[in-house]
PDB file of C-alpha atoms in Angstrom:
ATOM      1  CA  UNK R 298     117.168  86.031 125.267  1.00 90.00           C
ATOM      2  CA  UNK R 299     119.593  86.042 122.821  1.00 93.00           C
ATOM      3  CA  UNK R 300     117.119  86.871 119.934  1.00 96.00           C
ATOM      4  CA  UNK R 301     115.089  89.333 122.504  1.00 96.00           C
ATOM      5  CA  UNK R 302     118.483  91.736 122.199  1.00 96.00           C
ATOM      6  CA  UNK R 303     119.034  91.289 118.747  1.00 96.00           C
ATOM      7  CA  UNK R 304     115.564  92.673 118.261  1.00 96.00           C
ATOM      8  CA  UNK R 305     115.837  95.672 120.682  1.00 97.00           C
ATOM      9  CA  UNK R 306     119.312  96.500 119.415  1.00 97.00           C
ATOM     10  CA  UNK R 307     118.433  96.585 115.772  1.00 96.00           C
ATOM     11  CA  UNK R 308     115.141  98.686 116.869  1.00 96.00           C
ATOM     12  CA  UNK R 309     117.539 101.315 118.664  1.00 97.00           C
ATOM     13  CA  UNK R 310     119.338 101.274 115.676  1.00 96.00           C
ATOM     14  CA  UNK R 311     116.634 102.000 113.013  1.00 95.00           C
ATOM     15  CA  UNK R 312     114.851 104.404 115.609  1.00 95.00           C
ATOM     16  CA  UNK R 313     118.908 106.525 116.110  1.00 95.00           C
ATOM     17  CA  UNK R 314     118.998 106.617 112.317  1.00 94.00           C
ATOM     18  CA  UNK R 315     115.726 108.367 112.128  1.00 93.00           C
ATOM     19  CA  UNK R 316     115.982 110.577 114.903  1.00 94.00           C
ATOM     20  CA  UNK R 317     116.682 114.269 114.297  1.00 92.00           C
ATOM     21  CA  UNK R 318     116.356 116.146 117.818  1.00 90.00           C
ATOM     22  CA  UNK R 319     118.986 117.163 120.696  1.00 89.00           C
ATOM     23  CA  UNK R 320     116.409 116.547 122.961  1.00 91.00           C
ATOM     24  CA  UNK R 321     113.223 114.605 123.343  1.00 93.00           C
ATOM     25  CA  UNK R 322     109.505 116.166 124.682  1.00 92.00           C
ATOM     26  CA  UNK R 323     106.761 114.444 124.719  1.00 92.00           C
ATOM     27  CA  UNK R 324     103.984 116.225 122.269  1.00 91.00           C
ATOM     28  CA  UNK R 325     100.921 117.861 123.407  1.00 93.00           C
ATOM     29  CA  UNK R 326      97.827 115.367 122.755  1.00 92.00           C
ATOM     30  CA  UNK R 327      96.072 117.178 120.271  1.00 93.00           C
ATOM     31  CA  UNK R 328      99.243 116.564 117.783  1.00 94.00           C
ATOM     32  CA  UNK R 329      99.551 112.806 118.255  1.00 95.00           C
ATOM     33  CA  UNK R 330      98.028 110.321 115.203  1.00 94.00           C
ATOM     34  CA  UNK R 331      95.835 107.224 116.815  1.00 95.00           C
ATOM     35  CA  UNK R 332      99.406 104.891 116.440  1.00 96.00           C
ATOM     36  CA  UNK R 333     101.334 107.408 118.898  1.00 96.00           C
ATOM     37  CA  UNK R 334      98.090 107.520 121.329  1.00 96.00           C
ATOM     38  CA  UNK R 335      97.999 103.341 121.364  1.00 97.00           C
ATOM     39  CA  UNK R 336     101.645 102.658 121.881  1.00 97.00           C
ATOM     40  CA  UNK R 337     101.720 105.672 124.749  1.00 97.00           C
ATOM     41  CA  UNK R 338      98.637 104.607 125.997  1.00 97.00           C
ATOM     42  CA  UNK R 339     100.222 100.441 125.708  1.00 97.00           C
ATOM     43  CA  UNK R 340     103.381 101.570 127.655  1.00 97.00           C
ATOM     44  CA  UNK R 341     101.890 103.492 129.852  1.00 97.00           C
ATOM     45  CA  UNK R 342      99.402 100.227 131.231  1.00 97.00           C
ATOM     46  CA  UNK R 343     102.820  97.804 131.115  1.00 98.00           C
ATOM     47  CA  UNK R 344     104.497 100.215 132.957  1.00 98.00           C
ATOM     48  CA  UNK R 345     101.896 100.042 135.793  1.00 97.00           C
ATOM     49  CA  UNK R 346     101.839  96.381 136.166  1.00 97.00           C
ATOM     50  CA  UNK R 347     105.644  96.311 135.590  1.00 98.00           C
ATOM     51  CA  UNK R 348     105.947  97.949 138.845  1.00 97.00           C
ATOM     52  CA  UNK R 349     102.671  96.609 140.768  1.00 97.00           C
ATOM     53  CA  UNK R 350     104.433  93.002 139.207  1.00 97.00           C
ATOM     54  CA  UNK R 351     108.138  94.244 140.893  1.00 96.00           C
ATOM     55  CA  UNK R 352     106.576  95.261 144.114  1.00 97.00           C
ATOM     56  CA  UNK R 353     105.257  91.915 144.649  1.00 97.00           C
ATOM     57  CA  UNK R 354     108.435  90.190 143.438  1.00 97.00           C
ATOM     58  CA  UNK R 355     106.992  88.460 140.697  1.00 97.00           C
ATOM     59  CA  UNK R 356     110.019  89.088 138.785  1.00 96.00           C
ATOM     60  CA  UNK R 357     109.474  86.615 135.619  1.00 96.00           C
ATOM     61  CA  UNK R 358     105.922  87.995 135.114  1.00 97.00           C
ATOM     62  CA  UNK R 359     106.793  91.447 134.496  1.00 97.00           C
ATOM     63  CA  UNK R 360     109.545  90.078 132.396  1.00 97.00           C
ATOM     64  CA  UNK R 361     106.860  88.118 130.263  1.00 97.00           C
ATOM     65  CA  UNK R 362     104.896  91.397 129.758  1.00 97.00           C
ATOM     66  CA  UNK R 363     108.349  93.877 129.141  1.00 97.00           C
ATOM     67  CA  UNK R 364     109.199  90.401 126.227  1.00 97.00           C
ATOM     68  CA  UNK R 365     105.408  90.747 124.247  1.00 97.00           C
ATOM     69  CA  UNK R 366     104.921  94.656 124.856  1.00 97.00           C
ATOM     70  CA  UNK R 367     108.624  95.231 122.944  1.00 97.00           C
ATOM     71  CA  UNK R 368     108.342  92.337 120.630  1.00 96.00           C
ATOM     72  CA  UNK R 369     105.299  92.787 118.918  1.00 94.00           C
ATOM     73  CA  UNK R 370     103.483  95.835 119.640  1.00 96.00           C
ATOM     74  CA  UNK R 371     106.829  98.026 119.286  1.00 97.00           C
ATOM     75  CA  UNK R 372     108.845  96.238 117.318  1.00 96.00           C
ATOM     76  CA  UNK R 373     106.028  94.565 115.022  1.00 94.00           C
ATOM     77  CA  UNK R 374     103.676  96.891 114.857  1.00 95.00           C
ATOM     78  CA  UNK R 375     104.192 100.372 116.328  1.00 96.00           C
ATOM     79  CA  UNK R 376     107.503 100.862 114.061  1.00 95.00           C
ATOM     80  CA  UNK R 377     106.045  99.052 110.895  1.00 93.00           C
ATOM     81  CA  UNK R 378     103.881 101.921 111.080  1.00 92.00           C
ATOM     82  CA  UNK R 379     106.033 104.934 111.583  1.00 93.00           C
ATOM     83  CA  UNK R 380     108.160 104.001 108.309  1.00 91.00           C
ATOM     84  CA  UNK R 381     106.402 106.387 106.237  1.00 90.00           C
ATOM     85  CA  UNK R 382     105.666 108.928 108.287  1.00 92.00           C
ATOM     86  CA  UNK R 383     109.696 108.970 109.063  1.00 92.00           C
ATOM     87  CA  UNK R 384     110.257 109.226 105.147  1.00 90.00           C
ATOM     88  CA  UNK R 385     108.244 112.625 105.420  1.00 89.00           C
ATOM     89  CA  UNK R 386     110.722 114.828 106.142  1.00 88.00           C
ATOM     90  CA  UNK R 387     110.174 118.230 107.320  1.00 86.00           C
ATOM     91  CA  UNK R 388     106.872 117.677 108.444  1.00 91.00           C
ATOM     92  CA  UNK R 389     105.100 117.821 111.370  1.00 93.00           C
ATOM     93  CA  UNK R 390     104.007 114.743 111.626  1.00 93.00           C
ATOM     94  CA  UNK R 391     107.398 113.570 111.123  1.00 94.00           C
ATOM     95  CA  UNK R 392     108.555 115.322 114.448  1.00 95.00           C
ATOM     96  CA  UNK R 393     105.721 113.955 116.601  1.00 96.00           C
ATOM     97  CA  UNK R 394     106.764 110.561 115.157  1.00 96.00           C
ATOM     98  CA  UNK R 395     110.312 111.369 116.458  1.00 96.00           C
ATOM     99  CA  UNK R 396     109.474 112.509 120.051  1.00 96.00           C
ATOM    100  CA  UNK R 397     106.867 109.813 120.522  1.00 96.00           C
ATOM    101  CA  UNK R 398     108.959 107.018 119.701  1.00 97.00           C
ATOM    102  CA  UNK R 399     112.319 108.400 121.759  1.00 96.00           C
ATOM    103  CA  UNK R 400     110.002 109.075 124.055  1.00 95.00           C
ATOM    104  CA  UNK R 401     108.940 105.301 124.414  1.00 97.00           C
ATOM    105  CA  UNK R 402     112.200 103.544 124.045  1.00 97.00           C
ATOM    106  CA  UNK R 403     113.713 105.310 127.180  1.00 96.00           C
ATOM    107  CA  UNK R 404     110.956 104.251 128.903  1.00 96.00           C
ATOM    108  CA  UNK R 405     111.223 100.761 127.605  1.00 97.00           C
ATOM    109  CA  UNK R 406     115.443 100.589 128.432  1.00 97.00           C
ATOM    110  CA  UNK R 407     114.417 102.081 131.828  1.00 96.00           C
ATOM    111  CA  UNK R 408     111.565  99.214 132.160  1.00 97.00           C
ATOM    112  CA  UNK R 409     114.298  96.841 131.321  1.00 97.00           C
ATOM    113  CA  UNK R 410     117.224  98.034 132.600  1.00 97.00           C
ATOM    114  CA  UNK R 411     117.340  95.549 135.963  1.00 95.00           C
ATOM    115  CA  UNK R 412     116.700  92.740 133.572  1.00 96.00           C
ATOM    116  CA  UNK R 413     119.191  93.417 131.082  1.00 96.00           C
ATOM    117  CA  UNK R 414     121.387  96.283 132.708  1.00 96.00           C
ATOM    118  CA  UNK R 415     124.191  96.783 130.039  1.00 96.00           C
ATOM    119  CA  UNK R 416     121.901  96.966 126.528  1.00 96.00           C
ATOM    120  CA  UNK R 417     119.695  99.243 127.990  1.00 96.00           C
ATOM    121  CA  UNK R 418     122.497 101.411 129.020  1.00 96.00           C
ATOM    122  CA  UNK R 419     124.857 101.535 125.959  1.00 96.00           C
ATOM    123  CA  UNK R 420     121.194 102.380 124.171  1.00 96.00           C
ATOM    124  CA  UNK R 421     119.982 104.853 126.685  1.00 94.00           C
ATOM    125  CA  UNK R 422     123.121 106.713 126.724  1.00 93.00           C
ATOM    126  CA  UNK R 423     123.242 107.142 122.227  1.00 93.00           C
ATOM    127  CA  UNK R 424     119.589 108.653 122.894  1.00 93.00           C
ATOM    128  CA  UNK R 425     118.231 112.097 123.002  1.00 91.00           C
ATOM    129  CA  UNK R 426     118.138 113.197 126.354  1.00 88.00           C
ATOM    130  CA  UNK R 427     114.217 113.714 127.818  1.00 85.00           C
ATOM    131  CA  UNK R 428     113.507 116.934 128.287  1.00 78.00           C
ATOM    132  CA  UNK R 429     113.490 117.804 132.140  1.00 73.00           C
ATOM    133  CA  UNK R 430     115.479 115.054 132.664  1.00 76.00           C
ATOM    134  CA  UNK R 431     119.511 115.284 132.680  1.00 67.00           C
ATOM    135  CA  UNK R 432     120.781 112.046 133.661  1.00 72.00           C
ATOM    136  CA  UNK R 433     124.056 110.765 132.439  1.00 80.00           C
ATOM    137  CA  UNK R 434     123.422 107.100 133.201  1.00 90.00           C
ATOM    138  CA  UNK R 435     119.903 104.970 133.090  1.00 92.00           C
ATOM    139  CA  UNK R 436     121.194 103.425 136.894  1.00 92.00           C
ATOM    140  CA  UNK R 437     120.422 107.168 138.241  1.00 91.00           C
ATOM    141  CA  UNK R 438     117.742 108.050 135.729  1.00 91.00           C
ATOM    142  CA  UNK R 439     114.342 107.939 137.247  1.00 91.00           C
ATOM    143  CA  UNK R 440     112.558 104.587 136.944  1.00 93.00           C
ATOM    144  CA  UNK R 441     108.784 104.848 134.708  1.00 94.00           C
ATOM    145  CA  UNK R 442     105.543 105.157 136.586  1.00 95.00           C
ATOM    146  CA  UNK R 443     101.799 105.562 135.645  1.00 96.00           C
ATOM    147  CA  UNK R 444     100.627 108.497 134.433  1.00 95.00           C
ATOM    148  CA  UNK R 445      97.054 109.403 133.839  1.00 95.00           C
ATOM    149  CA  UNK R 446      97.561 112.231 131.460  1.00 94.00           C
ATOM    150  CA  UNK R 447      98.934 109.199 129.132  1.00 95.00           C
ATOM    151  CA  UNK R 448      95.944 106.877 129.281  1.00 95.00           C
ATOM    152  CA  UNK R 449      94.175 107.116 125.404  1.00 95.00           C
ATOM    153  CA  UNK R 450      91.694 104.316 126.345  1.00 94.00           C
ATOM    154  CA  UNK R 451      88.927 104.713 123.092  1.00 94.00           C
ATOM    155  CA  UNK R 452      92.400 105.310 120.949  1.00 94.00           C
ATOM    156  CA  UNK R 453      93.852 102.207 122.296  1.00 94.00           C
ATOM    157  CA  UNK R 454      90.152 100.478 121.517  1.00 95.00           C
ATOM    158  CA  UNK R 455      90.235 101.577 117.891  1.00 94.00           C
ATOM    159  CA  UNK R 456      94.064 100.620 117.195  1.00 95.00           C
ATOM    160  CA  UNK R 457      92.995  97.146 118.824  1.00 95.00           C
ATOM    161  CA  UNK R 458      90.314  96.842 116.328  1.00 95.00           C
ATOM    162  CA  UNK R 459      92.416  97.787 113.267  1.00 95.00           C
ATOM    163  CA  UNK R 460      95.221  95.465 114.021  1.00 95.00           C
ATOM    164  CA  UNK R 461      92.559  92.474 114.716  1.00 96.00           C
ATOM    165  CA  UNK R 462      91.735  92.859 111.393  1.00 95.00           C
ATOM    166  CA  UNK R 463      94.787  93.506 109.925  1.00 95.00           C
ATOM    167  CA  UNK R 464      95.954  90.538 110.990  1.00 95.00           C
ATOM    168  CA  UNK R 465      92.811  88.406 109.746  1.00 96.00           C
ATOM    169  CA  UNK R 466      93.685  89.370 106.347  1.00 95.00           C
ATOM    170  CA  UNK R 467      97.378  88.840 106.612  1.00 94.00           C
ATOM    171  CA  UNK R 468      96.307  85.212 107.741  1.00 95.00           C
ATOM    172  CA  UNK R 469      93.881  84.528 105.054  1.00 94.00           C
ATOM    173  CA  UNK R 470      96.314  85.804 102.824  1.00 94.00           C
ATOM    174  CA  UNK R 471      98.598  83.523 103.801  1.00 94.00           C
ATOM    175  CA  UNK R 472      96.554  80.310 103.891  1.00 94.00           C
ATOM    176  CA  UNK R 473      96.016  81.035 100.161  1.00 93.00           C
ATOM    177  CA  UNK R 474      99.122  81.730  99.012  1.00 93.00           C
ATOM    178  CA  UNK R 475      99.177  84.986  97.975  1.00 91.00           C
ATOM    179  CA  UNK R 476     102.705  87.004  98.139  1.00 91.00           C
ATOM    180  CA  UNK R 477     102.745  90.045 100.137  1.00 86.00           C
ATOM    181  CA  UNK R 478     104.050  91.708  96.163  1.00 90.00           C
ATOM    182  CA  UNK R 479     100.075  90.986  94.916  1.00 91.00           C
ATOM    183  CA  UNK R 480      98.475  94.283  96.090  1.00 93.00           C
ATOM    184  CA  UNK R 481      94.217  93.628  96.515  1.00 92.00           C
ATOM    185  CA  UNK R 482      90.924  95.530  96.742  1.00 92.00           C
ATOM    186  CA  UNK R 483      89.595  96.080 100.204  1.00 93.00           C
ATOM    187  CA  UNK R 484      86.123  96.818 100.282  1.00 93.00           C
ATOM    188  CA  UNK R 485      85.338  97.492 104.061  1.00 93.00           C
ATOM    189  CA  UNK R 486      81.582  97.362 105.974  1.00 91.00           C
ATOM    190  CA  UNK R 487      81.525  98.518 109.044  1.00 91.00           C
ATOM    191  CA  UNK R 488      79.155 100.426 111.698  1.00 90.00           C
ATOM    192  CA  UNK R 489      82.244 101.894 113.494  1.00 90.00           C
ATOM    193  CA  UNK R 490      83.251 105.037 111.446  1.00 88.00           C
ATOM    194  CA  UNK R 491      85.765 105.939 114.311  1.00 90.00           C
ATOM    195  CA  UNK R 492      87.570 103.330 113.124  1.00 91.00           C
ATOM    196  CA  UNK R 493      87.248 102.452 109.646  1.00 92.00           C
ATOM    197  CA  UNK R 494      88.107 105.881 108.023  1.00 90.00           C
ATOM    198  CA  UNK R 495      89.953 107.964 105.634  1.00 89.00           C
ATOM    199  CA  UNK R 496      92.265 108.675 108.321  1.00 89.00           C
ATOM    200  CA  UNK R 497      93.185 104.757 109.045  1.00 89.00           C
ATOM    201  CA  UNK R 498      93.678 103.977 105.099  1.00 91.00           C
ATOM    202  CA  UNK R 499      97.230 104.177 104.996  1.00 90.00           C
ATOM    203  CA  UNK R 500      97.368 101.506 107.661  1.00 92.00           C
ATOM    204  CA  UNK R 501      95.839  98.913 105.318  1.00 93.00           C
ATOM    205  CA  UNK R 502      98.435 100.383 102.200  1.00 91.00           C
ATOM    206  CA  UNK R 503     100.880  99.681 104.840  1.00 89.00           C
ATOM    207  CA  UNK R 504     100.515  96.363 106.436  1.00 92.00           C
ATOM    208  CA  UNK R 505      98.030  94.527 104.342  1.00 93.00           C
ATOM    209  CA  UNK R 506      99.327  94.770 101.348  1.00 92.00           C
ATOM    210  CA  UNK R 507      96.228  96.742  99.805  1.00 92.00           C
ATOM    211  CA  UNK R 508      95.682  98.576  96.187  1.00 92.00           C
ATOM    212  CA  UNK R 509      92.930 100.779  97.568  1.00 91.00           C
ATOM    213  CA  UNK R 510      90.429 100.436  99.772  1.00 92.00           C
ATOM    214  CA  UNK R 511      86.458 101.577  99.729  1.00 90.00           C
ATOM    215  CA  UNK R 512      84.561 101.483 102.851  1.00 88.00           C
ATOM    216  CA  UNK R 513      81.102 100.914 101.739  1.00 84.00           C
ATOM    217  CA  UNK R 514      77.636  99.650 103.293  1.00 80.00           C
ATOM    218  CA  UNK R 515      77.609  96.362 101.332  1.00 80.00           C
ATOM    219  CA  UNK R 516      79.316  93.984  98.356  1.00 80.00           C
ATOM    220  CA  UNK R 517      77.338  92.613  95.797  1.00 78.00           C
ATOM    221  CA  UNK R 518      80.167  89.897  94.924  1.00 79.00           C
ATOM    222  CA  UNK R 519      79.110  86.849  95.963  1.00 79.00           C
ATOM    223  CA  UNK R 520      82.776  85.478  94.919  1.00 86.00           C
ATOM    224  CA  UNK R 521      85.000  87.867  97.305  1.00 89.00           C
ATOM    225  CA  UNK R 522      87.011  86.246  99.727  1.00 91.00           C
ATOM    226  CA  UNK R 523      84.825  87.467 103.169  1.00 91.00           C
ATOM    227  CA  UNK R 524      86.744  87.915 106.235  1.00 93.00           C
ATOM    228  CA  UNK R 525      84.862  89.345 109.846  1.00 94.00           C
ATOM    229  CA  UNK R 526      87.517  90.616 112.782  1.00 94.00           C
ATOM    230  CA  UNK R 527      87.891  93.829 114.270  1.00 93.00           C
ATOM    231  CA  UNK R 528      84.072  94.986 114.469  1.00 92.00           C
ATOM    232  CA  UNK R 529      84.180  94.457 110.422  1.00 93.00           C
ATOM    233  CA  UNK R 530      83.588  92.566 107.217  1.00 92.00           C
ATOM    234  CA  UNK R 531      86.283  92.606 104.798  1.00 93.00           C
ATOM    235  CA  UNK R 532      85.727  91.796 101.054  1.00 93.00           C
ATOM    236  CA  UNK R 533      88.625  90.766  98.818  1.00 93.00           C
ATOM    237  CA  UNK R 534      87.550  90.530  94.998  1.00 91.00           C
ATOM    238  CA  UNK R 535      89.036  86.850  93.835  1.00 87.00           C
ATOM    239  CA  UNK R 536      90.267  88.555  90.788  1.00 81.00           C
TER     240      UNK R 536
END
């Protein structure tokens, strides 16, 4: 537990020093990158079995999904990935970054605010206030609830598939000893062009450590490190 608010608080904290607005709106759909669709459409499911979990007092389950939604898909993964878009000042991209993410971190302190009342309230109160909303304190604040309008299920789908493999080659990486510093070739084949595009590049820049990479139909190096996950093949040159 102890570790669990260590993590939030230094989230809050990077997420305050980015944030630039008096006041937080969520953006229309049409504006939102595949990252801000997942994590809305992620919080928006927990959020639903949070309170179908709560209604059915089955307190420590909804705990266990509040722990792993915050840990590793916000924490891990869904801020990882707004770091550059947050060094973009100015833009518009940069703004939807900011709304999205205050947006989802009040709803996470309100998720966790009967759990962990005085964190969530110390955090909620240094926020942005939501737009249409104008309470002082989370206790009075209203508490999260499904919404359709916020379910992105394909989006979620293709984020799924990118961090599957993302995460293949961060293993295999691993296993043979290769330092995040040693950038590599990704040459990618896949049949699922909604997901393995120009636009999903800087993920692999990002959080695989990658040089380039080339999406292609097939790899004539029969030496490349071959790794399958996420609805593709993978091919890292030995070299």
């Amino acid at each position: 537990a102890r570790n669990f608010n260590n993590k939030i608080w230094n989230a809050a904290r990077f997420v305050l020093m980015n944030l630039e607005l008096e006041e937080i709106s969520l953006p229309d759909a049409a504006d939102l990158e595949i990252e801000d669709k997942w994590i809305l459409s992620r919080l928006n499911t927990v959020t639903k079995e949070v309170c179908d979990n709560l209604d059915h007092y089955e307190l420590g389950i909804a705990l266990a999904k509040l722990y792993d939604f915050v840990w590793s898909e916000f924490c891990d993964w869904y801020i990882e990935l707004l770091k550059p878009r947050f060094a973009d000042k100015g833009s518009k991209t940069n703004v939807v970054a900011q709304n999205t993410i205050g947006y989802v971190l009040i709803g996470i302190m309100k998720l966790l605010h009967p759990y962990m009342p005085f964190i969530t309230e110390e955090i909620y109160a240094s926020l942005p206030t939501l737009k249409a909303e104008s309470s002082e304190s989370i206790m009075i604040s209203t508490y999260p609830a499904y919404k359709e309008e916020l379910s992105f299920v394909q989006d979620e789908e293709r984020m799924e598939k990118l961090i599957d493999l993302i995460r293949a080659i961060r293993n295999r990486r691993a296993e043979m000893n290769v330092p995040p510093s040693k950038k590599a070739q990704l040459y990618v084949v896949s049949e699922r062009s909604d997901v393995y595009n120009e636009n999903t590049v800087r993920f692999f820049e990002k959080l695989a450590s990658a040089s380039s990479v080339t999406y292609c139909g097939t790899v004539e190096d029969k030496t490349a490190v071959q790794i399958v996950a996420g609805g593709a093949t993978v091919f890292i040159p030995m070299g």
